Structure formats: structure tokens, C-alpha cells
CSV table of C-alpha atoms in Angstrom, one decimal:
chain,number,residue,atom,x,y,z
J,1,MET,CA,0.0,0.0,0.0
J,2,THR,CA,2.9,2.4,0.8
J,3,LEU,CA,4.3,1.8,-2.7
J,4,LEU,CA,0.9,2.4,-4.3
J,5,ILE,CA,0.6,5.7,-2.5
J,6,LEU,CA,4.1,6.7,-3.5
J,7,LEU,CA,3.4,5.9,-7.2
J,8,ILE,CA,0.2,7.9,-7.1
J,9,ALA,CA,2.2,10.8,-5.7
J,10,VAL,CA,4.7,10.5,-8.5
J,11,ALA,CA,1.9,10.5,-11.0
J,12,LEU,CA,0.5,13.7,-9.5
J,13,VAL,CA,4.0,15.2,-9.7
J,14,PHE,CA,4.0,14.5,-13.4
J,15,ASP,CA,0.5,16.1,-13.7
J,16,PHE,CA,1.8,19.2,-11.9
J,17,LEU,CA,4.8,19.4,-14.2
J,18,ASN,CA,2.5,18.9,-17.1
J,19,GLY,CA,0.5,22.0,-16.1
J,20,LEU,CA,3.8,23.9,-15.4
J,21,HIS,CA,5.3,22.8,-18.7
J,22,ASP,CA,2.1,23.4,-20.8
J,23,ALA,CA,1.0,26.6,-19.1
J,24,ALA,CA,2.3,28.3,-22.2
J,25,ASN,CA,-0.2,26.5,-24.4
J,26,SER,CA,-3.0,28.2,-22.5
J,27,ILE,CA,-1.6,31.6,-21.9
J,28,ALA,CA,1.1,32.4,-24.4
J,29,THR,CA,-1.1,34.1,-27.0
J,30,ILE,CA,-3.2,36.2,-24.5
J,31,VAL,CA,0.1,37.3,-22.8
J,32,SER,CA,2.0,38.0,-25.9
J,33,THR,CA,-0.8,40.2,-27.3
J,34,ARG,CA,-0.8,42.0,-23.9
J,35,VAL,CA,-4.5,41.5,-23.4
J,36,LEU,CA,-3.8,40.0,-19.9
J,37,ALA,CA,-0.8,40.4,-17.6
J,38,PRO,CA,1.0,37.1,-16.9
J,39,ARG,CA,0.1,37.0,-13.2
J,40,TYR,CA,-3.6,37.2,-14.1
J,41,ALA,CA,-3.4,35.0,-17.1
J,42,VAL,CA,-2.2,32.0,-15.1
J,43,PHE,CA,-5.2,32.3,-12.7
J,44,TRP,CA,-7.5,32.5,-15.6
J,45,ALA,CA,-6.1,29.4,-17.3
J,46,ALA,CA,-5.8,27.5,-14.0
J,47,PHE,CA,-9.5,28.0,-13.2
J,48,PHE,CA,-10.6,26.6,-16.6
J,49,ASN,CA,-8.1,23.8,-16.4
J,50,PHE,CA,-9.7,22.7,-13.2
J,51,VAL,CA,-13.4,22.9,-14.2
J,52,ALA,CA,-12.8,20.9,-17.4
J,53,PHE,CA,-13.9,17.7,-15.8
J,54,LEU,CA,-17.4,19.1,-15.6
J,55,VAL,CA,-17.5,19.5,-19.4
J,56,PHE,CA,-15.8,16.4,-20.8
J,57,GLY,CA,-16.1,12.7,-20.3
J,58,LEU,CA,-13.2,10.4,-19.5
J,59,HIS,CA,-12.6,8.9,-22.9
J,60,VAL,CA,-9.0,10.0,-23.0
J,61,ALA,CA,-8.3,8.5,-19.6
J,62,GLY,CA,-9.6,5.2,-20.8
J,63,THR,CA,-7.3,5.3,-23.9
J,64,VAL,CA,-4.2,6.1,-21.8
J,65,GLY,CA,-5.1,3.6,-19.1
J,66,SER,CA,-5.9,0.6,-21.3
J,67,GLY,CA,-5.3,1.6,-25.0
J,68,ILE,CA,-1.5,2.0,-25.1
J,69,ILE,CA,-0.1,-1.1,-23.5
J,70,ASN,CA,-1.8,-4.3,-22.3
J,71,VAL,CA,-3.4,-3.5,-19.0
J,72,ALA,CA,-2.7,-7.1,-17.8
J,73,LEU,CA,1.1,-6.4,-18.0
J,74,VAL,CA,1.0,-3.2,-15.9
J,75,ASN,CA,2.8,-3.4,-12.5
J,76,ASP,CA,4.6,-0.9,-10.3
J,77,ARG,CA,7.9,-1.1,-12.3
J,78,VAL,CA,6.1,-0.3,-15.5
J,79,ILE,CA,4.3,2.7,-14.0
J,80,LEU,CA,7.5,3.9,-12.3
J,81,GLY,CA,9.4,3.6,-15.6
J,82,ALA,CA,6.7,5.4,-17.6
J,83,LEU,CA,6.4,8.3,-15.2
J,84,GLY,CA,10.2,8.6,-14.7
J,85,GLY,CA,10.8,8.8,-18.4
J,86,ALA,CA,8.1,11.4,-18.9
J,87,ILE,CA,9.1,13.5,-16.0
J,88,THR,CA,12.8,13.5,-17.0
J,89,TRP,CA,12.0,14.6,-20.5
J,90,ASN,CA,9.6,17.3,-19.3
J,91,LEU,CA,12.2,18.8,-17.0
J,92,LEU,CA,14.9,18.8,-19.7
J,93,THR,CA,12.7,20.5,-22.3
J,94,TRP,CA,11.2,22.9,-19.7
J,95,TYR,CA,14.7,24.0,-18.7
J,96,ALA,CA,15.7,24.4,-22.3
J,97,GLY,CA,12.5,26.4,-23.1
J,98,ILE,CA,11.4,23.8,-25.7
J,99,PRO,CA,7.6,23.3,-26.1
J,100,SER,CA,7.7,19.6,-26.4
J,101,SER,CA,4.7,17.3,-25.7
J,102,SER,CA,4.1,16.1,-22.1
J,103,SER,CA,1.4,13.8,-23.5
J,104,HIS,CA,3.7,12.1,-25.9
J,105,ALA,CA,6.4,11.9,-23.3
J,106,LEU,CA,4.0,10.0,-21.1
J,107,ILE,CA,2.9,7.7,-24.0
J,108,GLY,CA,6.6,7.2,-25.0
J,109,GLY,CA,7.3,6.3,-21.3
J,110,LEU,CA,4.5,3.8,-21.2
J,111,LEU,CA,5.7,2.2,-24.4
J,112,GLY,CA,9.3,2.1,-23.3
J,113,ALA,CA,8.5,0.5,-20.0
J,114,GLY,CA,6.0,-1.9,-21.5
J,115,ILE,CA,8.4,-3.1,-24.2
J,116,ALA,CA,11.1,-3.5,-21.6
J,117,LYS,CA,8.9,-5.9,-19.7
J,118,ALA,CA,7.2,-7.9,-22.5
J,119,GLY,CA,8.6,-6.9,-25.9
J,120,LEU,CA,6.4,-5.6,-28.7
J,121,GLY,CA,3.6,-7.9,-27.5
J,122,ALA,CA,2.9,-5.3,-24.8
J,123,ILE,CA,1.6,-2.7,-27.3
J,124,VAL,CA,-2.1,-2.2,-28.0
J,125,TRP,CA,-1.6,-1.3,-31.6
J,126,PRO,CA,-4.9,0.4,-32.5
J,127,GLY,CA,-4.5,2.9,-29.6
J,128,VAL,CA,-0.9,3.6,-30.5
J,129,ILE,CA,-1.5,4.0,-34.2
J,130,THR,CA,-4.4,6.5,-33.5
J,131,THR,CA,-2.3,8.4,-31.1
J,132,SER,CA,0.7,8.5,-33.4
J,133,ALA,CA,-1.5,9.7,-36.3
J,134,ALA,CA,-2.7,12.5,-34.0
J,135,ILE,CA,0.9,13.8,-33.7
J,136,VAL,CA,0.6,14.9,-37.3
J,137,LEU,CA,-3.1,15.6,-37.5
J,138,SER,CA,-3.6,17.7,-34.4
J,139,PRO,CA,-1.1,20.5,-35.4
J,140,ALA,CA,-2.3,20.2,-39.0
J,141,LEU,CA,-5.9,20.7,-38.0
J,142,GLY,CA,-5.0,23.5,-35.7
J,143,PHE,CA,-3.1,25.2,-38.6
J,144,VAL,CA,-6.0,24.8,-41.0
J,145,LEU,CA,-8.7,26.0,-38.6
J,146,ALA,CA,-6.7,29.0,-37.4
J,147,LEU,CA,-5.8,29.9,-41.0
J,148,LEU,CA,-9.4,29.8,-42.1
J,149,LEU,CA,-10.6,31.7,-39.0
J,150,VAL,CA,-8.1,34.5,-39.5
J,151,LEU,CA,-8.9,34.8,-43.3
J,152,GLY,CA,-12.7,34.8,-42.5
J,153,VAL,CA,-12.4,37.3,-39.7
J,154,SER,CA,-10.2,39.6,-41.9
J,155,TRP,CA,-12.8,39.5,-44.7
J,156,ILE,CA,-15.7,40.3,-42.2
J,157,PHE,CA,-13.9,43.2,-40.7
J,158,VAL,CA,-12.2,44.5,-43.9
J,159,ARG,CA,-14.0,47.9,-43.6
J,160,SER,CA,-13.4,48.3,-39.9
J,161,THR,CA,-10.6,50.4,-38.5
J,162,PRO,CA,-7.6,48.7,-36.9
J,163,VAL,CA,-8.4,50.3,-33.5
J,164,ALA,CA,-12.0,49.0,-33.5
J,165,VAL,CA,-10.9,45.5,-34.5
J,166,ASP,CA,-8.1,45.5,-31.9
J,167,GLY,CA,-10.5,46.6,-29.1
J,168,LEU,CA,-13.1,44.0,-30.1
J,169,PHE,CA,-10.7,41.1,-30.1
J,170,ARG,CA,-9.0,42.1,-26.9
J,171,ASN,CA,-12.3,41.3,-25.3
J,172,LEU,CA,-12.9,38.1,-27.4
J,173,GLN,CA,-9.5,36.8,-26.4
J,174,PHE,CA,-10.8,36.2,-22.9
J,175,VAL,CA,-13.4,33.8,-24.4
J,176,SER,CA,-10.9,32.0,-26.7
J,177,ALA,CA,-8.3,31.7,-24.0
J,178,SER,CA,-10.9,30.2,-21.7
J,179,LEU,CA,-11.9,27.7,-24.4
J,180,TYR,CA,-8.3,26.6,-25.0
J,181,SER,CA,-7.6,26.3,-21.3
J,182,LEU,CA,-10.8,24.2,-21.0
J,183,GLY,CA,-9.6,21.9,-23.8
J,184,HIS,CA,-6.2,21.7,-22.3
J,185,GLY,CA,-7.5,20.6,-18.9
J,186,GLY,CA,-10.0,18.3,-20.5
J,187,ASN,CA,-7.4,16.4,-22.6
J,188,ASP,CA,-4.1,16.6,-20.6
J,189,ALA,CA,-5.3,15.9,-17.0
J,190,GLN,CA,-7.1,12.8,-18.2
J,191,LYS,CA,-3.8,11.2,-19.2
J,192,THR,CA,-2.6,11.1,-15.5
J,193,MET,CA,-6.1,9.9,-14.5
J,194,GLY,CA,-5.6,6.9,-16.8
J,195,ILE,CA,-2.2,6.1,-15.3
J,196,ILE,CA,-3.5,6.2,-11.7
J,197,ALA,CA,-6.7,4.3,-12.6
J,198,VAL,CA,-4.6,1.4,-14.3
J,199,LEU,CA,-2.3,1.4,-11.2
J,200,LEU,CA,-5.3,1.0,-8.9
J,201,TYR,CA,-6.6,-1.8,-11.2
J,202,ALA,CA,-3.2,-3.6,-11.1
J,203,HIS,CA,-3.3,-3.4,-7.3
J,204,GLY,CA,-6.8,-4.8,-7.1
J,205,GLU,CA,-8.1,-1.6,-5.6
J,206,GLY,CA,-10.7,-0.9,-8.3
J,207,SER,CA,-14.1,-2.7,-8.3
J,208,GLY,CA,-16.1,-3.4,-11.4
J,209,GLY,CA,-13.2,-3.4,-13.9
J,210,PHE,CA,-11.2,-0.5,-15.2
J,211,HIS,CA,-12.7,2.9,-14.2
J,212,VAL,CA,-11.6,6.3,-12.9
J,213,PRO,CA,-12.7,7.1,-9.3
J,214,LEU,CA,-13.9,10.7,-8.6
J,215,TRP,CA,-11.1,11.4,-6.2
J,216,VAL,CA,-8.6,10.6,-8.9
J,217,VAL,CA,-10.4,13.0,-11.3
J,218,LEU,CA,-10.3,15.8,-8.7
J,219,SER,CA,-6.7,15.2,-7.7
J,220,CYS,CA,-5.5,15.3,-11.3
J,221,GLN,CA,-7.4,18.4,-12.2
J,222,SER,CA,-6.1,20.1,-9.1
J,223,ALA,CA,-2.5,19.1,-9.7
J,224,MET,CA,-2.6,20.4,-13.3
J,225,ALA,CA,-4.3,23.6,-12.3
J,226,LEU,CA,-1.7,24.3,-9.7
J,227,GLY,CA,1.1,23.6,-12.2
J,228,THR,CA,-0.5,26.0,-14.6
J,229,LEU,CA,-0.8,28.6,-11.9
J,230,LEU,CA,2.9,28.6,-11.4
J,231,GLY,CA,3.5,28.9,-15.2
J,232,GLY,CA,6.3,27.9,-17.5
J,233,TRP,CA,7.7,31.3,-18.5
J,234,ARG,CA,10.6,30.0,-20.7
J,235,ILE,CA,8.1,28.3,-23.0
J,236,VAL,CA,5.7,31.2,-22.9
J,237,HIS,CA,8.3,33.3,-24.6
J,238,THR,CA,9.0,30.7,-27.3
J,239,MET,CA,5.3,30.1,-28.0
J,240,GLY,CA,4.2,33.7,-27.7
J,241,SER,CA,6.8,35.7,-29.6
J,242,LYS,CA,9.6,33.6,-31.1
J,243,ILE,CA,7.4,31.8,-33.7
J,244,THR,CA,5.5,34.9,-35.0
J,245,ARG,CA,4.2,38.2,-33.6
J,246,LEU,CA,0.5,38.1,-32.8
J,247,THR,CA,-2.3,40.7,-32.7
J,248,PRO,CA,-5.3,40.2,-30.5
J,249,MET,CA,-7.3,39.1,-33.6
J,250,GLN,CA,-4.7,36.6,-34.5
J,251,GLY,CA,-4.4,35.4,-30.9
J,252,PHE,CA,-8.2,34.9,-30.9
J,253,CYS,CA,-8.1,32.8,-34.1
J,254,ALA,CA,-5.1,30.7,-32.9
J,255,GLU,CA,-6.8,29.9,-29.6
J,256,THR,CA,-10.1,29.2,-31.1
J,257,GLY,CA,-8.7,26.9,-33.8
J,258,GLY,CA,-6.7,25.1,-31.2
J,259,ALA,CA,-9.6,24.8,-28.8
J,260,LEU,CA,-11.9,23.3,-31.5
J,261,THR,CA,-9.1,20.7,-32.3
J,262,LEU,CA,-8.8,19.7,-28.6
J,263,PHE,CA,-12.6,19.5,-28.2
J,264,ALA,CA,-12.9,17.1,-31.1
J,265,ALA,CA,-9.9,14.9,-30.0
J,266,THR,CA,-11.2,14.7,-26.4
J,267,ALA,CA,-14.7,13.7,-27.6
J,268,PHE,CA,-13.2,10.8,-29.5
J,269,GLY,CA,-10.9,9.8,-26.6
J,270,ILE,CA,-7.6,10.7,-28.5
J,271,PRO,CA,-4.7,11.9,-26.3
J,272,VAL,CA,-3.3,14.7,-28.4
J,273,SER,CA,-0.6,17.2,-27.6
J,274,THR,CA,-1.9,20.6,-26.6
J,275,THR,CA,1.6,21.9,-27.5
J,276,HIS,CA,1.5,20.6,-31.0
J,277,THR,CA,-2.0,21.9,-31.5
J,278,ILE,CA,-1.4,25.5,-30.4
J,279,THR,CA,1.9,25.6,-32.3
J,280,GLY,CA,0.2,24.6,-35.5
J,281,ALA,CA,-2.5,27.2,-34.9
J,282,ILE,CA,0.0,30.0,-34.2
J,283,VAL,CA,1.9,29.1,-37.4
J,284,GLY,CA,-1.4,29.1,-39.3
J,285,VAL,CA,-2.2,32.7,-38.3
J,286,GLY,CA,1.3,33.8,-39.0
J,287,ALA,CA,1.3,32.2,-42.5
J,288,ALA,CA,-2.1,33.8,-43.2
J,289,ARG,CA,-0.3,37.2,-42.9
J,290,ARG,CA,2.6,36.2,-45.1
J,291,VAL,CA,4.9,33.1,-45.1
J,292,SER,CA,7.9,35.2,-44.0
J,293,ALA,CA,6.0,36.2,-40.9
J,294,VAL,CA,6.7,32.8,-39.4
J,295,ARG,CA,10.2,32.2,-38.0
J,296,TRP,CA,10.5,28.8,-39.7
J,297,ASN,CA,13.9,28.0,-38.0
J,298,VAL,CA,12.2,28.2,-34.6
J,299,ALA,CA,9.2,26.1,-35.8
J,300,GLN,CA,11.6,23.5,-37.3
J,301,GLY,CA,13.4,23.2,-34.0
J,302,ILE,CA,10.1,22.6,-32.2
J,303,VAL,CA,9.1,19.9,-34.8
J,304,VAL,CA,12.5,18.1,-34.2
J,305,ALA,CA,11.7,18.0,-30.4
J,306,TRP,CA,8.3,16.5,-31.2
J,307,VAL,CA,9.9,13.7,-33.2
J,308,VAL,CA,12.4,13.0,-30.5
J,309,THR,CA,10.0,13.1,-27.6
J,310,MET,CA,8.5,9.6,-27.7
J,311,PRO,CA,11.6,7.6,-28.3
J,312,ALA,CA,13.7,9.7,-25.8
J,313,ALA,CA,11.1,9.3,-23.0
J,314,GLY,CA,10.7,5.6,-23.9
J,315,LEU,CA,14.4,5.0,-23.7
J,316,VAL,CA,14.7,6.7,-20.3
J,317,ALA,CA,11.6,4.7,-19.1
J,318,ALA,CA,13.1,1.4,-20.2
J,319,LEU,CA,16.3,2.3,-18.3
J,320,ILE,CA,14.4,3.2,-15.1
J,321,TYR,CA,12.3,0.0,-15.5
J,322,GLY,CA,15.5,-2.0,-15.6
J,323,VAL,CA,17.1,-0.2,-12.6
J,324,ALA,CA,13.8,-0.5,-10.6
J,325,GLY,CA,14.1,-4.3,-11.0
J,326,LEU,CA,16.9,-4.2,-8.4
J,327,VAL,CA,14.5,-3.1,-5.7
J,328,LEU,CA,11.0,-3.9,-7.0
J,329,PRO,CA,9.5,-7.2,-8.1
């Protein structure tokens, strides 16, 4: 029981770091457009991160808990390896200011630890294939939706003065930032819920098969909200100004396009990267202005981090799984 409590605490630490690492996803645009000061933006985002469980189901938690590796193979070493790999990669990329995916770090960790235990037979291929496809599709969809939104809005307000448009979208950015934070909390917090739920299942603590208890839901939402509250300012700078410069109208379109993508993914139970999604949306609004408005060298570096995330976290997870065998059964 002591080990179970310790592993749940480690899972919540990952969830906290997820909120810390991904705070930029929720607040970078509204901060970079100077609609809201950073100290207020994090409170705004943290609130909507927390209440997300009231809006969305728990389909993503089910996918992470039982749709990545075979639930029958899960034990303490596997969970410790998965969380250790994900946390290590999150800390490295947070320190370097690289907006990598906490979601795919966790999935890479699960795969690395699962394969270290049982080989490729541990993988639940349908879930992994769907999640891997989302690595490409979520930023692409965010890009397209944000691009279409900014073109449509520009056409609608073509006769309006810049001052009037700026004032309107400064107010509307409160709505779009809320929606994105809601989508972030709805998709990302569920990944840790799935980890804790499968851990409880492996320990025989769950009754009636795999499910997510309410206390797990509330704990994970709280941990993520607290992480968001403390913010990840290195990554905010990269997301908010290094990729492209944003106006309030563009910030609104990027957040709205990203939020729609997250809502769709969460409804279908697909664990996508909120980092990938908002980056694609920001690039979309920048490209709508002109291709040269996007700093493609920065975007390229972010894409490289995306590609490396799953195998890097998986390798660390496999190593931790092996080392944990010295002290755990």
C-alpha cells in the first residue's frame, strides 16, 4: 500500500509538471498580445483547467489507461518507468524552453517500460496508431482551422478600423483563452487519470473493472491547475513571440482553432498534444499574414523536439524499469 501511495504521488507530480510545462499552451497568446498580464493569465487558465472535468467525459483517460499497453502487464515497475521517463524529458525540455509534448512523453514512457517488460507484444496497436496519427493531424488541423478563421475574420472586418478590431478582439480573447484552457484541462489531465486508474486496477483496488474514481479526477485536475498557476515562462516566450508576432485578432483565431481541435480529440478519446495543437494554430495565423512572418527555423526546432520526444522518453523509461528491478519485483 505504501508503494501504491508513492506511485500515485509521483503521477500527480507528473501532472503538476504537465501543467507547469504546458501553461504556455493556454496563456502564451493572451500574454504576448498584452491582453492580460502574466500573473492574471495564469489564474484565468488554471481555473478553466480545473473545471474541465465538468464538461468532458473520461474517454482520454480510458485510452491512456488501457489503450497504449496491455493493462494485464502493468505493474509498479512499468508505471514507475513510464512516469520517470516522462518527468525526465519534461524537466529537460522545460529547462531548455522547448515546447515539447508532455502527452507524448508519457505515452513514450508507457511504451518504453511496457516493451522493456514484455517486448512488442505489450503494445495495444490500435491505440498507439491512433495516437501516433494525432501527432501529425492535431497541429495540421489547428493550422487549417486557425488559418481559415483569420482569413474569414479579416474578410468580415475589412471595412473596420484597426483600432476598432483590436478593441473587439481584446475582449474576445478572454473567451478564446478560456476555451483553450478548458480543452487543455480536458485532454491533458485525463492522461494522468488513466495512469492512476490502471495502477489501482493492477493493485486490485478498483471494483467493477477499469474505471476512474472521482477522487482521482479531482486530484489530477487540481495538480494540473496548480502547475498552470505557477506557469512555464521560458516556454511562454517561445510560443508567444519567437514563432511569430501576434495581434489580438490573430491570438483569438489561434486559440479558437486550437480549442476546436482539442474538443474534437477529447470527444473521441484521442490523447493529443496541446503543445502541437497551439503551435500549429500559431503558425497558421502567421502564415495567413505572409509566409515570411513565421520564423521557420524556430518552428523547425520545435518539430524536431516532437519527433524525438516519444523515443527519448521511452528509452529513459526502459532504463528506469531496468534499474527499478533491483528493488521492485
